[in-house]
PDB file of C-alpha atoms in Angstrom:
ATOM      1  CA  MET E   2     101.446 122.047 106.740  1.00  0.00           C
ATOM      2  CA  VAL E   3     100.821 120.644 103.334  1.00  0.00           C
ATOM      3  CA  LEU E   4      97.212 119.993 102.010  1.00  0.00           C
ATOM      4  CA  VAL E   5      96.550 117.253  99.236  1.00  0.00           C
ATOM      5  CA  LEU E   6      93.443 117.297  97.733  1.00  0.00           C
ATOM      6  CA  VAL E   7      92.584 113.141  96.311  1.00  0.00           C
ATOM      7  CA  ILE E   8      89.714 113.520  94.095  1.00  0.00           C
ATOM      8  CA  GLY E   9      88.207 111.648  91.011  1.00  0.00           C
ATOM      9  CA  ASP E  10      85.166 109.812  89.154  1.00  0.00           C
ATOM     10  CA  MET E  11      83.827 113.249  88.913  1.00  0.00           C
ATOM     11  CA  HIS E  12      81.828 112.937  85.957  1.00  0.00           C
ATOM     12  CA  MET E  13      80.648 116.271  85.415  1.00  0.00           C
ATOM     13  CA  PRO E  14      78.460 117.187  83.904  1.00  0.00           C
ATOM     14  CA  TYR E  15      77.372 113.805  82.853  1.00  0.00           C
ATOM     15  CA  ARG E  16      76.632 112.384  86.367  1.00  0.00           C
ATOM     16  CA  LYS E  17      76.781 115.353  88.288  1.00  0.00           C
ATOM     17  CA  ALA E  18      75.851 118.833  86.961  1.00  0.00           C
ATOM     18  CA  ALA E  19      78.854 120.665  89.321  1.00  0.00           C
ATOM     19  CA  LEU E  20      80.586 120.012  92.739  1.00  0.00           C
ATOM     20  CA  PRO E  21      78.441 120.425  95.653  1.00  0.00           C
ATOM     21  CA  GLN E  22      78.430 124.255  97.002  1.00  0.00           C
ATOM     22  CA  LYS E  23      79.811 122.909 100.674  1.00  0.00           C
ATOM     23  CA  PHE E  24      82.740 121.191  98.998  1.00  0.00           C
ATOM     24  CA  LYS E  25      83.115 123.721  96.760  1.00  0.00           C
ATOM     25  CA  LYS E  26      83.453 126.601  99.118  1.00  0.00           C
ATOM     26  CA  LEU E  27      85.990 124.786 100.708  1.00  0.00           C
ATOM     27  CA  LEU E  28      88.604 124.959  97.302  1.00  0.00           C
ATOM     28  CA  VAL E  29      90.061 127.997  97.861  1.00  0.00           C
ATOM     29  CA  PRO E  30      92.733 128.925  95.352  1.00  0.00           C
ATOM     30  CA  GLY E  31      96.137 128.750  97.143  1.00  0.00           C
ATOM     31  CA  LYS E  32      94.950 127.294 100.239  1.00  0.00           C
ATOM     32  CA  ILE E  33      95.795 123.491  98.706  1.00  0.00           C
ATOM     33  CA  GLN E  34      99.317 122.510  97.724  1.00  0.00           C
ATOM     34  CA  HIS E  35      98.400 119.470  95.782  1.00  0.00           C
ATOM     35  CA  ILE E  36      95.932 118.010  93.996  1.00  0.00           C
ATOM     36  CA  LEU E  37      95.959 114.152  92.858  1.00  0.00           C
ATOM     37  CA  CYS E  38      92.940 112.824  90.932  1.00  0.00           C
ATOM     38  CA  THR E  39      91.852 109.530  89.596  1.00  0.00           C
ATOM     39  CA  GLY E  40      90.009 110.551  86.260  1.00  0.00           C
ATOM     40  CA  ASN E  41      87.114 111.230  85.313  1.00  0.00           C
ATOM     41  CA  LEU E  42      86.760 114.721  84.673  1.00  0.00           C
ATOM     42  CA  CYS E  43      85.046 114.497  81.353  1.00  0.00           C
ATOM     43  CA  LEU E  44      85.355 117.922  80.469  1.00  0.00           C
ATOM     44  CA  ARG E  45      88.695 120.637  80.183  1.00  0.00           C
ATOM     45  CA  GLU E  46      86.492 123.279  82.248  1.00  0.00           C
ATOM     46  CA  THR E  47      86.913 120.627  84.942  1.00  0.00           C
ATOM     47  CA  HIS E  48      90.438 120.570  84.661  1.00  0.00           C
ATOM     48  CA  ASP E  49      91.019 123.947  84.414  1.00  0.00           C
ATOM     49  CA  TYR E  50      89.024 124.474  87.599  1.00  0.00           C
ATOM     50  CA  LEU E  51      91.359 122.231  89.503  1.00  0.00           C
ATOM     51  CA  LYS E  52      94.359 124.171  88.087  1.00  0.00           C
ATOM     52  CA  ASN E  53      93.311 127.194  89.591  1.00  0.00           C
ATOM     53  CA  ILE E  54      93.105 125.617  92.829  1.00  0.00           C
ATOM     54  CA  ALA E  55      96.541 124.444  92.876  1.00  0.00           C
ATOM     55  CA  SER E  56      99.150 124.669  90.815  1.00  0.00           C
ATOM     56  CA  ASP E  57     100.334 121.360  91.477  1.00  0.00           C
ATOM     57  CA  VAL E  58      97.565 118.947  89.654  1.00  0.00           C
ATOM     58  CA  HIS E  59      98.017 115.538  88.819  1.00  0.00           C
ATOM     59  CA  ILE E  60      95.652 113.587  86.747  1.00  0.00           C
ATOM     60  CA  VAL E  61      95.331 110.116  85.531  1.00  0.00           C
ATOM     61  CA  ARG E  62      93.199 108.970  82.543  1.00  0.00           C
ATOM     62  CA  GLY E  63      89.705 107.480  83.637  1.00  0.00           C
ATOM     63  CA  ASP E  64      87.669 105.532  81.228  1.00  0.00           C
ATOM     64  CA  PHE E  65      85.270 108.428  80.768  1.00  0.00           C
ATOM     65  CA  ASP E  66      88.074 111.006  79.877  1.00  0.00           C
ATOM     66  CA  THR E  67      88.867 111.931  76.117  1.00  0.00           C
ATOM     67  CA  ASN E  68      91.679 114.052  76.925  1.00  0.00           C
ATOM     68  CA  THR E  69      94.708 111.476  76.237  1.00  0.00           C
ATOM     69  CA  SER E  70      97.220 113.248  77.373  1.00  0.00           C
ATOM     70  CA  TYR E  71      96.510 111.865  80.695  1.00  0.00           C
ATOM     71  CA  PRO E  72      98.891 108.964  81.546  1.00  0.00           C
ATOM     72  CA  GLU E  73      97.269 105.692  82.551  1.00  0.00           C
ATOM     73  CA  GLN E  74      99.074 105.769  85.800  1.00  0.00           C
ATOM     74  CA  LYS E  75     101.561 108.092  87.267  1.00  0.00           C
ATOM     75  CA  VAL E  76     104.296 108.489  90.229  1.00  0.00           C
ATOM     76  CA  VAL E  77     103.827 111.993  92.657  1.00  0.00           C
ATOM     77  CA  THR E  78     106.308 112.727  95.357  1.00  0.00           C
ATOM     78  CA  VAL E  79     104.976 114.538  97.790  1.00  0.00           C
ATOM     79  CA  GLY E  80     107.421 115.423 100.873  1.00  0.00           C
ATOM     80  CA  GLN E  81     108.741 111.676 101.468  1.00  0.00           C
ATOM     81  CA  PHE E  82     105.895 109.928 100.130  1.00  0.00           C
ATOM     82  CA  LYS E  83     105.951 108.194  96.644  1.00  0.00           C
ATOM     83  CA  ILE E  84     102.297 108.088  95.485  1.00  0.00           C
ATOM     84  CA  GLY E  85     101.292 105.749  92.948  1.00  0.00           C
ATOM     85  CA  LEU E  86      98.181 107.232  91.317  1.00  0.00           C
ATOM     86  CA  ILE E  87      95.773 105.305  88.398  1.00  0.00           C
ATOM     87  CA  HIS E  88      91.860 105.176  87.623  1.00  0.00           C
ATOM     88  CA  GLY E  89      91.037 101.851  88.305  1.00  0.00           C
ATOM     89  CA  HIS E  90      89.438 100.481  85.455  1.00  0.00           C
ATOM     90  CA  GLN E  91      92.722  98.475  84.418  1.00  0.00           C
ATOM     91  CA  VAL E  92      92.160  96.845  87.684  1.00  0.00           C
ATOM     92  CA  VAL E  93      90.608  93.253  86.801  1.00  0.00           C
ATOM     93  CA  PRO E  94      88.486  92.503  88.815  1.00  0.00           C
ATOM     94  CA  TRP E  95      87.658  96.306  89.542  1.00  0.00           C
ATOM     95  CA  GLY E  96      88.910  97.492  93.245  1.00  0.00           C
ATOM     96  CA  ASP E  97      90.637  93.868  93.939  1.00  0.00           C
ATOM     97  CA  HIS E  98      93.250  94.436  96.319  1.00  0.00           C
ATOM     98  CA  ASP E  99      95.580  91.803  95.161  1.00  0.00           C
ATOM     99  CA  ALA E 100      95.705  93.235  91.853  1.00  0.00           C
ATOM    100  CA  ILE E 101      96.342  96.644  93.090  1.00  0.00           C
ATOM    101  CA  ALA E 102      99.072  95.653  94.979  1.00  0.00           C
ATOM    102  CA  THR E 103     100.633  94.008  91.977  1.00  0.00           C
ATOM    103  CA  ILE E 104     100.848  97.746  90.688  1.00  0.00           C
ATOM    104  CA  ARG E 105     101.890  99.519  93.668  1.00  0.00           C
ATOM    105  CA  ARG E 106     104.687  97.315  93.831  1.00  0.00           C
ATOM    106  CA  GLN E 107     105.168  97.537  89.923  1.00  0.00           C
ATOM    107  CA  LEU E 108     105.404 101.733  90.645  1.00  0.00           C
ATOM    108  CA  ASP E 109     107.822 101.172  93.544  1.00  0.00           C
ATOM    109  CA  VAL E 110     105.166 103.612  95.803  1.00  0.00           C
ATOM    110  CA  ASP E 111     104.131 103.964  99.390  1.00  0.00           C
ATOM    111  CA  VAL E 112     100.576 105.045  99.024  1.00  0.00           C
ATOM    112  CA  MET E 113      98.721 103.993  96.113  1.00  0.00           C
ATOM    113  CA  ILE E 114      95.873 105.280  95.283  1.00  0.00           C
ATOM    114  CA  SER E 115      92.483 104.502  93.056  1.00  0.00           C
ATOM    115  CA  GLY E 116      89.026 104.774  91.960  1.00  0.00           C
ATOM    116  CA  HIS E 117      86.579 103.933  89.537  1.00  0.00           C
ATOM    117  CA  THR E 118      84.731 101.319  92.030  1.00  0.00           C
ATOM    118  CA  HIS E 119      82.897 104.239  93.505  1.00  0.00           C
ATOM    119  CA  LYS E 120      83.159 102.497  96.754  1.00  0.00           C
ATOM    120  CA  LEU E 121      85.673 104.269  99.586  1.00  0.00           C
ATOM    121  CA  GLU E 122      88.348 102.071 100.624  1.00  0.00           C
ATOM    122  CA  ALA E 123      91.373 103.089 102.935  1.00  0.00           C
ATOM    123  CA  TYR E 124      93.515  99.931 104.085  1.00  0.00           C
ATOM    124  CA  GLU E 125      96.995  98.887 104.763  1.00  0.00           C
ATOM    125  CA  LYS E 126      98.708  95.831 103.444  1.00  0.00           C
ATOM    126  CA  ASP E 127     102.248  95.060 103.807  1.00  0.00           C
ATOM    127  CA  GLY E 128     103.414  97.999 105.682  1.00  0.00           C
ATOM    128  CA  LYS E 129     101.868 100.079 102.357  1.00  0.00           C
ATOM    129  CA  PHE E 130      98.592 102.004 102.198  1.00  0.00           C
ATOM    130  CA  TYR E 131      95.976 102.152  99.963  1.00  0.00           C
ATOM    131  CA  ILE E 132      92.938 104.659  99.001  1.00  0.00           C
ATOM    132  CA  ASN E 133      90.198 103.863  96.661  1.00  0.00           C
ATOM    133  CA  LEU E 134      88.207 106.810  96.118  1.00  0.00           C
ATOM    134  CA  VAL E 135      84.546 107.010  96.381  1.00  0.00           C
ATOM    135  CA  GLN E 136      82.504 109.748  93.796  1.00  0.00           C
TER     136      GLN E 136
END
């Protein structure tokens, strides 16, 4: 079984001092194979922490990230799925399903993951899957 952690908009330490302890207990190094992050890690230490959990970590740049080496968008293949990853601040208006669908088509992916709105959504549209993360 392949485990994928999808996470983002952590804003540590600016909005949260740390991950909740109950959640942190689940993050055992070597248990999760892939981490997909929609950005806003804010600190290098958060990036390093994620790399300690899984060796395959993919991060896109959020509007609070100072690390300019993170790309604005990324396509990752996990098993048979092509997954598109964006933070979401570049979607106008924020969280707009049609605008996100346009980006998904440009990236030509099966699953589109975004964040920024801090509103959890998971839905299917035109046979493709969309996930909007919540903090």
